[in-house]
Amino acid sequence: MTHSHPNAVGIRRANRTGARHALRLGLPSVCALLVLVVLSACGQSMQIQPASTTPKGSEPLDAPPASVAQAPAAPAAADLPWPARMELQSGLSPATLAGLARAGSGQPWKPMGAILPLAVPVQSMRLVTSPGSTARKKMEQDLHGRILPPLRAERGLAEGVAVLGEGSGAFVVRPSDPAHRLDVPTPRAGRANLAFEFVSLRTPMIDPKTGHQQARIERTAFFYYDPAEGWQDDGTPINAIAPKGLVVVLPGMFGTPQEQITGLVKRLRQSGYAVLRMMAHPSRFTERTTFAVPLTGDLLVVAAEIAGELTDRAAECAYAVEAASAYVLQERPALVGLPRAGLGMSGGAMVLPTVVARDPSAWNALVFIGGGVDYLRILMTSNYTDWIDALKITWMGFTDPQPTPGQMGESATPRAKAPPERVDELLAAYRAAAPLDSANLTPRLQGIPTLLIHASTDRAVPAATGEELWQSLGMPERWVVSGGHEWLFFTLGGKTSNILNWLNTALAPPAEVPIEGP
C-alpha cells in the first residue's frame, strides 16, 4: 500500500477504488458531470429548517445512545484542560500579543507555537511506516533543513532538545517543485497573498535510553487571500476590494474537497471577504495509533487515554487557527475589528467547536458543512475509518471474521468487536473524560449565528452525529440535503450563493445586507 502523495489533489490511493472515495477526492470533469446527471435524476432535494424549529411530523435521524446523551455539560472556559506545548518565540510582534490579551486577564496572550513563512508552491505527503521511504526522507530533510534551524536560532528552541518528526500516517504539507504544486495560480482561484505555517512542539519527554529531552513536532499550513474582483492569468488580483470580514475555512481530511474549497474561496474574495484557508489538518492529526480495549472490566483508564489523544489532535487545530488568525490581523491591520466567520467542511466541521472554544467572543458566525460531534463515535461508525487509516479501536478477546459494515463498533474489514452495550459504555466513559471533545463544547457556541448544512444519509460523518451537533447547538438554521456525504459536497457549488447570502446577513449590519446572484 502506498501512502506517499506528491500530487496536487492529495490522496488518490490506487487501492481505494470505491466510488464514494473517488467522488469525494475528484474525478475527471466528464465523469463528474455524468454522475451529477444520474444523481439529479434520482430526485435529490434540500430541506431548509429555520432556527429552533423541527419540521412537523419529523423525528431525529438517529438519537445517540442514552448513556452518551447524558454527558456532563461543558466546563467553563477557565477550566478547560488545554494540552501543554513548549514555549517558542511566536514570530508575532509585542504589540500584536498585547492587543490580543484575554478579556479580563490583563496578561498578553501567548500563542502555543510559532509562525514560520512557507515558500510556495507546496506539496502534500502521507507518511509511510518504512524508515527508508521517499516520503519520510523528504519529511526529515524538510524538518532538519528548513524548520529546525530558525526554531533554534530565532525562536528559543534549545539545542539539547531532540525534535521527533511525524510518524506513520501523518500528512505533511511542505515546499515542493512546480510539478506538485497545490497553489496553482489560475484565474478561477488566484494566488495566495500570504503562505505560512504554524509549528508547535508537544511538552518534551525524557528518552529512557539517552536521558535527553525529546519533543514531537507538529505543523499546519495556511494560505491567506485578500478580497479582489478577479485575477489575471498569473493569479495577480484585479481591483482589490476593501475587506468586510475574515472567513476562516477548515477543510475536510487531507485538505479535501479541493475543487469545492477553491470555488468557495473565489466567491468569498469576490464578495469582499478576506479568507484564511487551512490547507490540511495538523500533520499528526492522521498519525496512526491503535488502542486495545478490554471486553470486560473497567474502561476508565483506556477511555482517558483515547480522550487524551483525540482531543490533543483537535486542540492543535485550535492552536493553529488561533495563531494564524493573529498573524493575519498583524499583517493586515484593516481586518482588525471586522467580523470573523468560521466555515468547516467534513473533518473541518468536526473540529470547529474546539477551534471556536479557544475564544468564542472572537467569532461572529459559524457554518458547519457535513459535520458531527463526538470524535470517538465518529471514528467507530464512519465508513471512511478504514480509508483514513489513522486511529483504530481493537477489542481484546473476540474476533468476528464476518462483521457487518456500518454498525457501531464494527468495520467493513474483519476486526475484533464488542457487544453494543460495551461500545456504549466506552463511548460514555470517553465523553466524560474528554471535555475538549466537540460534543462537550457545543453549548459554549450557542448565541453565535450558526448554519448547518447536513446530509440526511451521511455515513462518512454519520448522520446521527450531525443530528446531535444540531441539537446541542440549540437547533440553529439547518439545510438538510437528501443523500450522503459525497452528494452533499458534489452539490455544494450550487449552494455557494445561498451560503454567501447567509454570511452577509449574519455578519453585516441589517441595513447593509447585499444579495448574491447565482
Short mmCIF file of C-alpha atoms in Angstrom, two decimals:
data_model
loop_
_atom_site.label_atom_id
_atom_site.label_comp_id
_atom_site.label_asym_id
_atom_site.label_seq_id
_atom_site.Cartn_x
_atom_site.Cartn_y
_atom_site.Cartn_z
CA MET A 1 0.00 0.00 0.00
CA THR A 2 1.35 3.44 -0.90
CA HIS A 3 0.90 6.35 1.47
CA SER A 4 3.02 8.97 -0.27
CA HIS A 5 1.04 11.56 -2.14
CA PRO A 6 3.15 14.01 -4.16
CA ASN A 7 0.23 15.37 -6.12
CA ALA A 8 -1.91 18.46 -6.07
CA VAL A 9 -5.12 16.77 -5.08
CA GLY A 10 -3.69 14.97 -2.06
CA ILE A 11 -4.50 11.32 -1.67
CA ARG A 12 -5.67 9.27 -4.60
CA ARG A 13 -4.74 5.87 -3.35
CA ALA A 14 -4.53 3.22 -6.01
CA ASN A 15 -6.17 0.66 -3.79
CA ARG A 16 -9.13 2.90 -2.85
CA THR A 17 -11.33 2.42 -5.88
CA GLY A 18 -14.71 2.66 -4.17
CA ALA A 19 -17.00 5.19 -5.78
CA ARG A 20 -17.56 7.13 -2.59
CA HIS A 21 -13.85 7.84 -2.16
CA ALA A 22 -13.22 8.64 -5.81
CA LEU A 23 -16.14 11.03 -5.91
CA ARG A 24 -15.04 12.87 -2.82
CA LEU A 25 -11.46 13.35 -3.93
CA GLY A 26 -12.20 14.31 -7.52
CA LEU A 27 -12.85 12.77 -10.95
CA PRO A 28 -12.29 14.00 -14.47
CA SER A 29 -14.86 16.60 -15.39
CA VAL A 30 -16.79 14.37 -17.81
CA CYS A 31 -17.21 11.60 -15.24
CA ALA A 32 -18.25 14.10 -12.60
CA LEU A 33 -20.90 15.56 -14.87
CA LEU A 34 -22.26 12.10 -15.68
CA VAL A 35 -22.57 11.27 -12.00
CA LEU A 36 -24.29 14.58 -11.32
CA VAL A 37 -26.80 13.95 -14.08
CA VAL A 38 -27.59 10.47 -12.77
CA LEU A 39 -27.96 11.63 -9.18
CA SER A 40 -30.03 14.65 -10.07
CA ALA A 41 -32.40 12.34 -11.91
CA CYS A 42 -32.97 10.48 -8.67
CA GLY A 43 -34.89 13.41 -7.21
CA GLN A 44 -32.30 14.68 -4.71
CA SER A 45 -33.54 17.69 -2.75
CA MET A 46 -32.71 20.04 0.11
CA GLN A 47 -34.94 20.93 3.04
CA ILE A 48 -34.40 24.26 4.83
CA GLN A 49 -35.20 24.25 8.55
CA PRO A 50 -35.25 27.70 10.22
CA ALA A 51 -33.52 28.11 13.55
CA SER A 52 -35.08 26.45 16.61
CA THR A 53 -37.76 24.58 14.69
CA THR A 54 -38.30 20.94 13.79
CA PRO A 55 -40.45 20.04 10.78
CA LYS A 56 -43.92 18.89 11.75
CA GLY A 57 -44.15 15.15 11.98
CA SER A 58 -40.40 14.57 11.63
CA GLU A 59 -38.19 12.71 14.08
CA PRO A 60 -34.44 12.95 14.73
CA LEU A 61 -32.41 10.97 12.23
CA ASP A 62 -30.95 8.79 14.95
CA ALA A 63 -30.64 9.76 18.60
CA PRO A 64 -27.34 8.99 20.34
CA PRO A 65 -27.30 6.16 22.89
CA ALA A 66 -28.83 7.18 26.20
CA SER A 67 -25.54 6.68 28.01
CA VAL A 68 -23.89 9.14 25.63
CA ALA A 69 -26.69 11.69 25.56
CA GLN A 70 -26.35 12.23 29.31
CA ALA A 71 -22.78 13.54 29.09
CA PRO A 72 -21.92 16.37 31.51
CA ALA A 73 -22.18 19.97 30.38
CA ALA A 74 -19.07 21.70 29.06
CA PRO A 75 -16.87 23.25 31.77
CA ALA A 76 -16.26 26.97 31.99
CA ALA A 77 -13.57 28.39 29.71
CA ALA A 78 -11.09 28.83 32.54
CA ASP A 79 -11.42 25.16 33.48
CA LEU A 80 -10.84 23.68 30.03
CA PRO A 81 -7.75 21.44 30.18
CA TRP A 82 -5.94 22.62 27.06
CA PRO A 83 -2.88 20.41 26.46
CA ALA A 84 0.53 21.97 27.01
CA ARG A 85 3.05 22.93 24.36
CA MET A 86 6.68 24.07 24.54
CA GLU A 87 7.07 27.82 24.68
CA LEU A 88 8.57 29.27 21.49
CA GLN A 89 9.07 32.79 20.18
CA SER A 90 5.92 33.07 18.09
CA GLY A 91 7.09 35.49 15.42
CA LEU A 92 4.26 37.84 16.33
CA SER A 93 5.09 41.39 17.42
CA PRO A 94 4.80 42.51 21.08
CA ALA A 95 2.06 44.92 20.00
CA THR A 96 0.08 42.06 18.43
CA LEU A 97 0.45 39.93 21.55
CA ALA A 98 -0.55 42.78 23.86
CA GLY A 99 -3.53 43.65 21.69
CA LEU A 100 -4.82 40.09 21.91
CA ALA A 101 -4.82 39.83 25.70
CA ARG A 102 -7.57 37.62 27.05
CA ALA A 103 -10.53 39.58 28.27
CA GLY A 104 -10.16 40.37 31.95
CA SER A 105 -6.76 38.67 32.28
CA GLY A 106 -4.57 41.74 31.99
CA GLN A 107 -1.87 39.49 30.56
CA PRO A 108 -0.52 39.38 27.00
CA TRP A 109 -1.76 36.44 25.00
CA LYS A 110 0.79 33.72 24.25
CA PRO A 111 0.44 31.52 21.18
CA MET A 112 1.04 27.80 21.60
CA GLY A 113 3.70 27.68 18.88
CA ALA A 114 5.46 29.69 16.18
CA ILE A 115 4.58 31.13 12.78
CA LEU A 116 7.10 30.39 10.01
CA PRO A 117 7.00 31.51 6.37
CA LEU A 118 6.10 28.83 3.84
CA ALA A 119 7.53 29.01 0.34
CA VAL A 120 5.12 28.14 -2.45
CA PRO A 121 4.34 26.01 -4.36
CA VAL A 122 3.73 23.28 -1.80
CA GLN A 123 3.03 19.56 -1.94
CA SER A 124 1.35 17.11 0.43
CA MET A 125 2.68 13.74 1.58
CA ARG A 126 1.18 10.89 3.58
CA LEU A 127 3.99 9.26 5.54
CA VAL A 128 4.51 5.50 5.47
CA THR A 129 5.98 3.16 8.04
CA SER A 130 9.27 2.35 6.32
CA PRO A 131 12.17 4.49 7.63
CA GLY A 132 13.72 4.45 4.17
CA SER A 133 10.66 5.57 2.23
CA THR A 134 10.97 8.56 -0.11
CA ALA A 135 8.23 10.47 1.71
CA ARG A 136 9.93 10.00 5.09
CA LYS A 137 13.32 11.04 3.73
CA LYS A 138 11.80 14.21 2.27
CA MET A 139 10.00 14.93 5.54
CA GLU A 140 13.22 14.56 7.54
CA GLN A 141 15.13 16.76 5.09
CA ASP A 142 12.44 19.43 5.33
CA LEU A 143 12.38 19.21 9.12
CA HIS A 144 16.13 19.44 9.67
CA GLY A 145 16.95 21.71 6.75
CA ARG A 146 14.11 24.23 6.82
CA ILE A 147 12.21 24.18 10.11
CA LEU A 148 14.65 23.41 12.94
CA PRO A 149 17.38 25.97 12.08
CA PRO A 150 15.12 29.04 12.57
CA LEU A 151 13.45 27.44 15.60
CA ARG A 152 16.86 27.05 17.27
CA ALA A 153 18.40 30.31 16.04
CA GLU A 154 15.42 32.66 16.40
CA ARG A 155 12.54 31.05 18.29
CA GLY A 156 14.12 29.77 21.51
CA LEU A 157 14.35 26.03 20.85
CA ALA A 158 17.26 24.73 22.96
CA GLU A 159 19.97 22.69 21.25
CA GLY A 160 19.61 19.98 23.90
CA VAL A 161 16.02 19.17 22.89
CA ALA A 162 15.79 16.46 20.22
CA VAL A 163 12.87 17.01 17.85
CA LEU A 164 10.95 13.97 16.60
CA GLY A 165 9.38 14.13 13.15
CA GLU A 166 5.89 12.94 12.36
CA GLY A 167 5.16 9.22 12.39
CA SER A 168 3.36 6.79 10.13
CA GLY A 169 0.07 8.10 8.77
CA ALA A 170 0.91 11.78 9.28
CA PHE A 171 0.02 14.23 6.50
CA VAL A 172 2.67 16.85 5.82
CA VAL A 173 2.45 19.96 3.62
CA ARG A 174 5.87 21.29 2.61
CA PRO A 175 7.53 23.37 -0.14
CA SER A 176 7.82 21.50 -3.39
CA ASP A 177 8.67 21.76 -7.05
CA PRO A 178 6.17 23.18 -9.57
CA ALA A 179 5.15 19.71 -10.76
CA HIS A 180 3.38 19.05 -7.46
CA ARG A 181 2.06 22.46 -6.53
CA LEU A 182 -1.11 22.99 -4.52
CA ASP A 183 -1.36 26.74 -5.15
CA VAL A 184 -1.64 26.76 -8.95
CA PRO A 185 -2.47 30.43 -9.74
CA THR A 186 -5.44 30.30 -12.09
CA PRO A 187 -8.00 32.97 -12.97
CA ARG A 188 -10.52 30.87 -11.06
CA ALA A 189 -8.67 30.71 -7.76
CA GLY A 190 -5.99 33.38 -7.62
CA ARG A 191 -2.65 33.09 -5.85
CA ALA A 192 -2.48 33.26 -2.07
CA ASN A 193 -1.25 36.60 -0.74
CA LEU A 194 0.36 35.03 2.34
CA ALA A 195 1.62 31.49 2.87
CA PHE A 196 2.86 30.34 6.27
CA GLU A 197 2.70 27.52 8.76
CA PHE A 198 2.08 27.12 12.46
CA VAL A 199 4.65 24.92 14.20
CA SER A 200 4.33 23.57 17.73
CA LEU A 201 6.18 21.14 19.97
CA ARG A 202 4.49 18.91 22.50
CA THR A 203 5.90 19.06 26.01
CA PRO A 204 9.29 17.28 25.99
CA MET A 205 9.67 13.78 27.39
CA ILE A 206 12.85 12.14 28.63
CA ASP A 207 14.25 9.41 26.41
CA PRO A 208 14.86 6.49 28.84
CA LYS A 209 17.78 5.27 26.72
CA THR A 210 19.72 8.53 26.41
CA GLY A 211 18.29 10.67 29.21
CA HIS A 212 17.84 13.52 26.71
CA GLN A 213 14.71 15.57 26.14
CA GLN A 214 12.58 14.71 23.12
CA ALA A 215 9.72 16.79 21.71
CA ARG A 216 7.25 15.84 18.97
CA ILE A 217 6.82 18.49 16.30
CA GLU A 218 3.58 19.31 14.52
CA ARG A 219 2.89 21.72 11.67
CA THR A 220 -0.14 23.22 9.95
CA ALA A 221 -0.05 25.06 6.62
CA PHE A 222 -2.19 28.13 5.84
CA PHE A 223 -2.87 30.28 2.78
CA TYR A 224 -4.36 33.76 3.14
CA TYR A 225 -6.23 35.61 0.35
CA ASP A 226 -7.13 39.31 0.12
CA PRO A 227 -10.53 40.15 -1.37
CA ALA A 228 -10.48 41.11 -5.06
CA GLU A 229 -12.85 41.28 -8.02
CA GLY A 230 -10.81 38.97 -10.24
CA TRP A 231 -7.38 37.71 -11.30
CA GLN A 232 -5.04 37.89 -14.24
CA ASP A 233 -3.80 34.70 -15.89
CA ASP A 234 -0.83 34.55 -13.50
CA GLY A 235 -3.12 34.89 -10.48
CA THR A 236 -2.43 38.59 -9.82
CA PRO A 237 -5.53 40.24 -8.25
CA ILE A 238 -7.53 42.74 -10.30
CA ASN A 239 -9.29 45.57 -8.44
CA ALA A 240 -8.70 44.93 -4.77
CA ILE A 241 -11.77 45.25 -2.53
CA ALA A 242 -11.89 46.74 0.95
CA PRO A 243 -12.49 43.77 3.28
CA LYS A 244 -15.77 43.45 5.13
CA GLY A 245 -14.71 40.48 7.26
CA LEU A 246 -12.49 37.42 7.58
CA VAL A 247 -13.69 33.90 6.82
CA VAL A 248 -11.60 31.03 8.20
CA VAL A 249 -12.06 27.89 6.06
CA LEU A 250 -11.27 24.49 7.62
CA PRO A 251 -11.12 21.66 5.05
CA GLY A 252 -12.04 18.01 5.22
CA MET A 253 -9.46 15.31 5.76
CA PHE A 254 -6.24 15.73 3.77
CA GLY A 255 -7.35 19.15 2.53
CA THR A 256 -10.34 17.85 0.56
CA PRO A 257 -12.54 18.63 -1.31
CA GLN A 258 -10.09 20.97 -3.03
CA GLU A 259 -12.19 21.90 -6.05
CA GLN A 260 -15.14 22.93 -3.90
CA ILE A 261 -12.91 24.86 -1.50
CA THR A 262 -11.16 26.68 -4.36
CA GLY A 263 -14.51 27.71 -5.83
CA LEU A 264 -15.75 28.90 -2.46
CA VAL A 265 -12.57 30.90 -1.81
CA LYS A 266 -13.03 32.64 -5.17
CA ARG A 267 -16.62 33.63 -4.41
CA LEU A 268 -15.77 34.78 -0.89
CA ARG A 269 -12.97 37.00 -2.19
CA GLN A 270 -15.17 38.49 -4.90
CA SER A 271 -17.83 39.20 -2.26
CA GLY A 272 -15.42 41.27 -0.17
CA TYR A 273 -14.24 38.71 2.35
CA ALA A 274 -10.63 38.02 3.23
CA VAL A 275 -10.05 34.28 3.51
CA LEU A 276 -7.73 32.30 5.79
CA ARG A 277 -7.56 28.75 4.46
CA MET A 278 -6.14 25.88 6.47
CA MET A 279 -4.57 23.69 3.77
CA ALA A 280 -4.97 20.47 5.77
CA HIS A 281 -5.38 19.42 9.38
CA PRO A 282 -2.23 19.49 11.55
CA SER A 283 0.35 16.98 10.39
CA ARG A 284 -0.18 14.48 13.23
CA PHE A 285 -3.98 14.56 13.00
CA THR A 286 -3.99 11.33 10.98
CA GLU A 287 -0.93 9.72 12.60
CA ARG A 288 -1.62 6.03 13.14
CA THR A 289 -2.43 4.89 16.67
CA THR A 290 -4.20 1.77 17.92
CA PHE A 291 -5.97 1.44 21.26
CA ALA A 292 -6.67 -2.03 22.68
CA VAL A 293 -9.88 -2.08 24.72
CA PRO A 294 -10.83 -4.95 27.05
CA LEU A 295 -14.19 -6.65 26.60
CA THR A 296 -14.65 -6.81 30.38
CA GLY A 297 -13.56 -4.76 33.35
CA ASP A 298 -13.01 -1.07 33.93
CA LEU A 299 -12.78 1.27 30.94
CA LEU A 300 -11.79 4.49 32.67
CA VAL A 301 -8.06 4.24 32.01
CA VAL A 302 -8.26 3.38 28.33
CA ALA A 303 -11.10 5.89 27.79
CA ALA A 304 -8.90 8.60 29.29
CA GLU A 305 -6.02 7.58 27.01
CA ILE A 306 -8.26 7.73 23.94
CA ALA A 307 -9.69 11.07 25.05
CA GLY A 308 -6.23 12.49 25.61
CA GLU A 309 -5.04 11.57 22.12
CA LEU A 310 -8.17 12.55 20.19
CA THR A 311 -8.68 15.88 21.92
CA ASP A 312 -4.97 16.75 21.74
CA ARG A 313 -5.26 16.47 17.97
CA ALA A 314 -8.33 18.70 17.94
CA ALA A 315 -6.66 21.19 20.29
CA GLU A 316 -3.77 21.51 17.84
CA CYS A 317 -6.29 22.66 15.23
CA ALA A 318 -7.46 25.32 17.67
CA TYR A 319 -3.91 26.45 18.47
CA ALA A 320 -3.05 26.68 14.77
CA VAL A 321 -6.13 28.70 13.79
CA GLU A 322 -5.73 30.98 16.79
CA ALA A 323 -2.12 31.87 15.96
CA ALA A 324 -2.75 32.04 12.20
CA SER A 325 -5.65 34.46 12.72
CA ALA A 326 -3.47 36.66 14.93
CA TYR A 327 -0.73 36.68 12.30
CA VAL A 328 -3.18 37.68 9.56
CA LEU A 329 -4.52 40.54 11.68
CA GLN A 330 -0.94 41.68 12.25
CA GLU A 331 -0.13 41.62 8.53
CA ARG A 332 -3.50 43.05 7.51
CA PRO A 333 -4.43 45.76 10.07
CA ALA A 334 -7.52 46.66 8.04
CA LEU A 335 -9.09 43.40 9.29
CA VAL A 336 -8.84 44.39 12.97
CA GLY A 337 -12.32 44.95 14.36
CA LEU A 338 -14.09 43.38 11.39
CA PRO A 339 -16.37 40.35 11.88
CA ARG A 340 -14.95 36.84 11.66
CA ALA A 341 -16.69 33.68 10.49
CA GLY A 342 -15.62 30.04 10.70
CA LEU A 343 -16.59 27.59 7.95
CA GLY A 344 -15.76 23.92 8.39
CA MET A 345 -16.25 21.09 5.91
CA SER A 346 -16.44 17.45 6.97
CA GLY A 347 -13.38 16.91 9.21
CA GLY A 348 -13.05 20.67 9.47
CA ALA A 349 -16.62 20.96 10.71
CA MET A 350 -15.91 18.21 13.25
CA VAL A 351 -13.14 20.26 14.94
CA LEU A 352 -14.78 23.68 14.53
CA PRO A 353 -16.33 23.65 18.04
CA THR A 354 -12.91 23.02 19.59
CA VAL A 355 -11.37 25.76 17.45
CA VAL A 356 -14.02 28.29 18.45
CA ALA A 357 -13.86 27.29 22.13
CA ARG A 358 -10.41 28.88 22.44
CA ASP A 359 -12.19 32.25 22.36
CA PRO A 360 -15.88 32.20 21.39
CA SER A 361 -16.05 36.01 21.59
CA ALA A 362 -13.77 36.25 18.54
CA TRP A 363 -16.35 34.64 16.24
CA ASN A 364 -19.43 36.27 14.72
CA ALA A 365 -20.82 33.45 12.57
CA LEU A 366 -20.26 29.71 12.02
CA VAL A 367 -21.04 27.38 9.11
CA PHE A 368 -20.86 23.60 9.55
CA ILE A 369 -20.95 21.53 6.34
CA GLY A 370 -21.16 17.77 6.80
CA GLY A 371 -20.08 17.91 10.45
CA GLY A 372 -20.83 15.99 13.62
CA VAL A 373 -19.86 15.70 17.27
CA ASP A 374 -18.07 13.10 19.39
CA TYR A 375 -14.74 12.21 17.80
CA LEU A 376 -14.73 8.64 19.11
CA ARG A 377 -18.27 7.87 17.98
CA ILE A 378 -17.48 9.17 14.50
CA LEU A 379 -14.30 7.12 14.44
CA MET A 380 -16.17 3.93 15.37
CA THR A 381 -19.11 4.38 13.00
CA SER A 382 -17.78 6.18 9.91
CA ASN A 383 -17.48 4.25 6.67
CA TYR A 384 -14.34 6.33 5.99
CA THR A 385 -12.43 4.98 9.01
CA ASP A 386 -10.51 2.34 7.06
CA TRP A 387 -9.79 4.77 4.23
CA ILE A 388 -8.40 7.46 6.54
CA ASP A 389 -6.48 4.73 8.37
CA ALA A 390 -5.48 6.78 11.42
CA LEU A 391 -6.84 5.75 14.83
CA LYS A 392 -8.16 2.27 15.43
CA ILE A 393 -10.02 0.63 18.31
CA THR A 394 -9.48 -3.11 18.76
CA TRP A 395 -11.35 -5.25 21.26
CA MET A 396 -9.26 -7.78 23.14
CA GLY A 397 -10.75 -11.23 23.43
CA PHE A 398 -13.10 -11.74 20.49
CA THR A 399 -12.90 -11.52 16.70
CA ASP A 400 -15.71 -11.99 14.23
CA PRO A 401 -14.31 -12.65 10.73
CA GLN A 402 -17.56 -11.52 9.08
CA PRO A 403 -18.66 -8.23 10.67
CA THR A 404 -21.49 -6.21 9.16
CA PRO A 405 -20.27 -2.82 7.88
CA GLY A 406 -21.71 0.37 9.32
CA GLN A 407 -22.78 -0.88 12.74
CA MET A 408 -21.49 0.58 15.97
CA GLY A 409 -18.03 -0.73 16.78
CA GLU A 410 -17.73 -2.63 13.52
CA SER A 411 -15.95 -2.16 10.23
CA ALA A 412 -16.01 -3.39 6.65
CA THR A 413 -12.89 -5.45 7.35
CA PRO A 414 -12.54 -8.38 9.79
CA ARG A 415 -11.74 -6.91 13.17
CA ALA A 416 -12.30 -7.56 16.84
CA LYS A 417 -15.55 -6.06 18.03
CA ALA A 418 -17.73 -5.82 21.12
CA PRO A 419 -21.39 -6.07 22.10
CA PRO A 420 -23.30 -2.81 21.57
CA GLU A 421 -23.70 -2.25 25.31
CA ARG A 422 -19.93 -2.44 25.78
CA VAL A 423 -19.43 0.06 22.97
CA ASP A 424 -21.94 2.42 24.60
CA GLU A 425 -20.07 2.04 27.87
CA LEU A 426 -16.81 3.02 26.18
CA LEU A 427 -18.41 6.00 24.44
CA ALA A 428 -19.87 7.26 27.72
CA ALA A 429 -16.54 6.85 29.53
CA TYR A 430 -14.74 8.61 26.70
CA ARG A 431 -17.08 11.58 26.63
CA ALA A 432 -16.83 12.02 30.40
CA ALA A 433 -13.04 12.07 30.06
CA ALA A 434 -12.96 14.42 27.03
CA PRO A 435 -14.01 17.97 27.95
CA LEU A 436 -12.39 19.23 24.72
CA ASP A 437 -14.47 16.95 22.51
CA SER A 438 -16.85 18.82 20.24
CA ALA A 439 -19.83 17.17 21.94
CA ASN A 440 -18.91 18.82 25.22
CA LEU A 441 -18.10 22.24 23.76
CA THR A 442 -21.10 23.00 21.55
CA PRO A 443 -23.11 24.58 24.42
CA ARG A 444 -20.42 27.28 24.56
CA LEU A 445 -21.14 28.18 20.94
CA GLN A 446 -24.82 28.89 21.45
CA GLY A 447 -25.55 32.54 20.74
CA ILE A 448 -23.21 32.71 17.73
CA PRO A 449 -25.23 32.84 14.48
CA THR A 450 -24.87 29.34 13.06
CA LEU A 451 -25.80 27.46 9.89
CA LEU A 452 -25.65 23.68 9.47
CA ILE A 453 -25.65 22.00 6.05
CA HIS A 454 -26.29 18.34 6.62
CA ALA A 455 -26.74 15.16 4.56
CA SER A 456 -29.68 13.02 5.64
CA THR A 457 -27.98 9.67 4.98
CA ASP A 458 -24.37 10.65 5.65
CA ARG A 459 -22.19 7.66 6.57
CA ALA A 460 -18.76 9.35 6.43
CA VAL A 461 -19.63 11.72 9.28
CA PRO A 462 -22.63 9.66 10.40
CA ALA A 463 -25.94 11.50 10.19
CA ALA A 464 -26.72 10.74 13.84
CA THR A 465 -23.66 12.72 14.96
CA GLY A 466 -24.75 15.61 12.74
CA GLU A 467 -28.19 15.46 14.30
CA GLU A 468 -26.64 15.69 17.76
CA LEU A 469 -24.48 18.62 16.61
CA TRP A 470 -27.59 20.48 15.51
CA GLN A 471 -29.50 19.75 18.72
CA SER A 472 -26.58 20.61 21.01
CA LEU A 473 -26.11 23.96 19.24
CA GLY A 474 -29.71 24.87 20.09
CA MET A 475 -31.21 23.83 16.72
CA PRO A 476 -29.93 26.73 14.56
CA GLU A 477 -30.86 27.08 10.90
CA ARG A 478 -30.21 23.85 9.04
CA TRP A 479 -30.29 22.82 5.40
CA VAL A 480 -30.82 19.06 5.07
CA VAL A 481 -29.70 17.57 1.77
CA SER A 482 -31.29 14.28 0.73
CA GLY A 483 -28.35 11.98 0.14
CA GLY A 484 -24.95 11.11 1.53
CA HIS A 485 -21.63 12.78 2.25
CA GLU A 486 -20.39 12.64 -1.33
CA TRP A 487 -23.57 14.10 -2.79
CA LEU A 488 -23.50 16.90 -0.22
CA PHE A 489 -20.11 18.08 -1.45
CA PHE A 490 -20.76 17.39 -5.12
CA THR A 491 -23.68 19.81 -4.98
CA LEU A 492 -22.00 22.35 -2.70
CA GLY A 493 -21.10 24.70 -5.57
CA GLY A 494 -24.76 25.21 -6.32
CA LYS A 495 -25.33 26.40 -2.75
CA THR A 496 -22.47 28.93 -2.69
CA SER A 497 -24.68 31.96 -3.36
CA ASN A 498 -27.05 30.88 -0.59
CA ILE A 499 -24.13 30.43 1.81
CA LEU A 500 -22.83 33.91 0.92
CA ASN A 501 -26.27 35.43 1.45
CA TRP A 502 -26.43 33.75 4.84
CA LEU A 503 -22.97 35.06 5.79
CA ASN A 504 -23.87 38.56 4.60
CA THR A 505 -26.95 38.54 6.78
CA ALA A 506 -25.11 37.15 9.81
CA LEU A 507 -22.09 39.46 9.57
CA ALA A 508 -23.28 42.74 8.05
CA PRO A 509 -25.37 45.46 9.72
CA PRO A 510 -29.07 44.88 8.95
CA ALA A 511 -29.26 47.85 6.58
CA GLU A 512 -26.24 46.70 4.58
CA VAL A 513 -27.09 43.14 3.55
CA PRO A 514 -26.16 42.57 -0.11
CA ILE A 515 -27.79 39.75 -2.04
CA GLU A 516 -25.54 37.45 -4.06
CA GLY A 517 -26.61 36.35 -7.53
CA PRO A 518 -26.43 32.78 -8.82
#
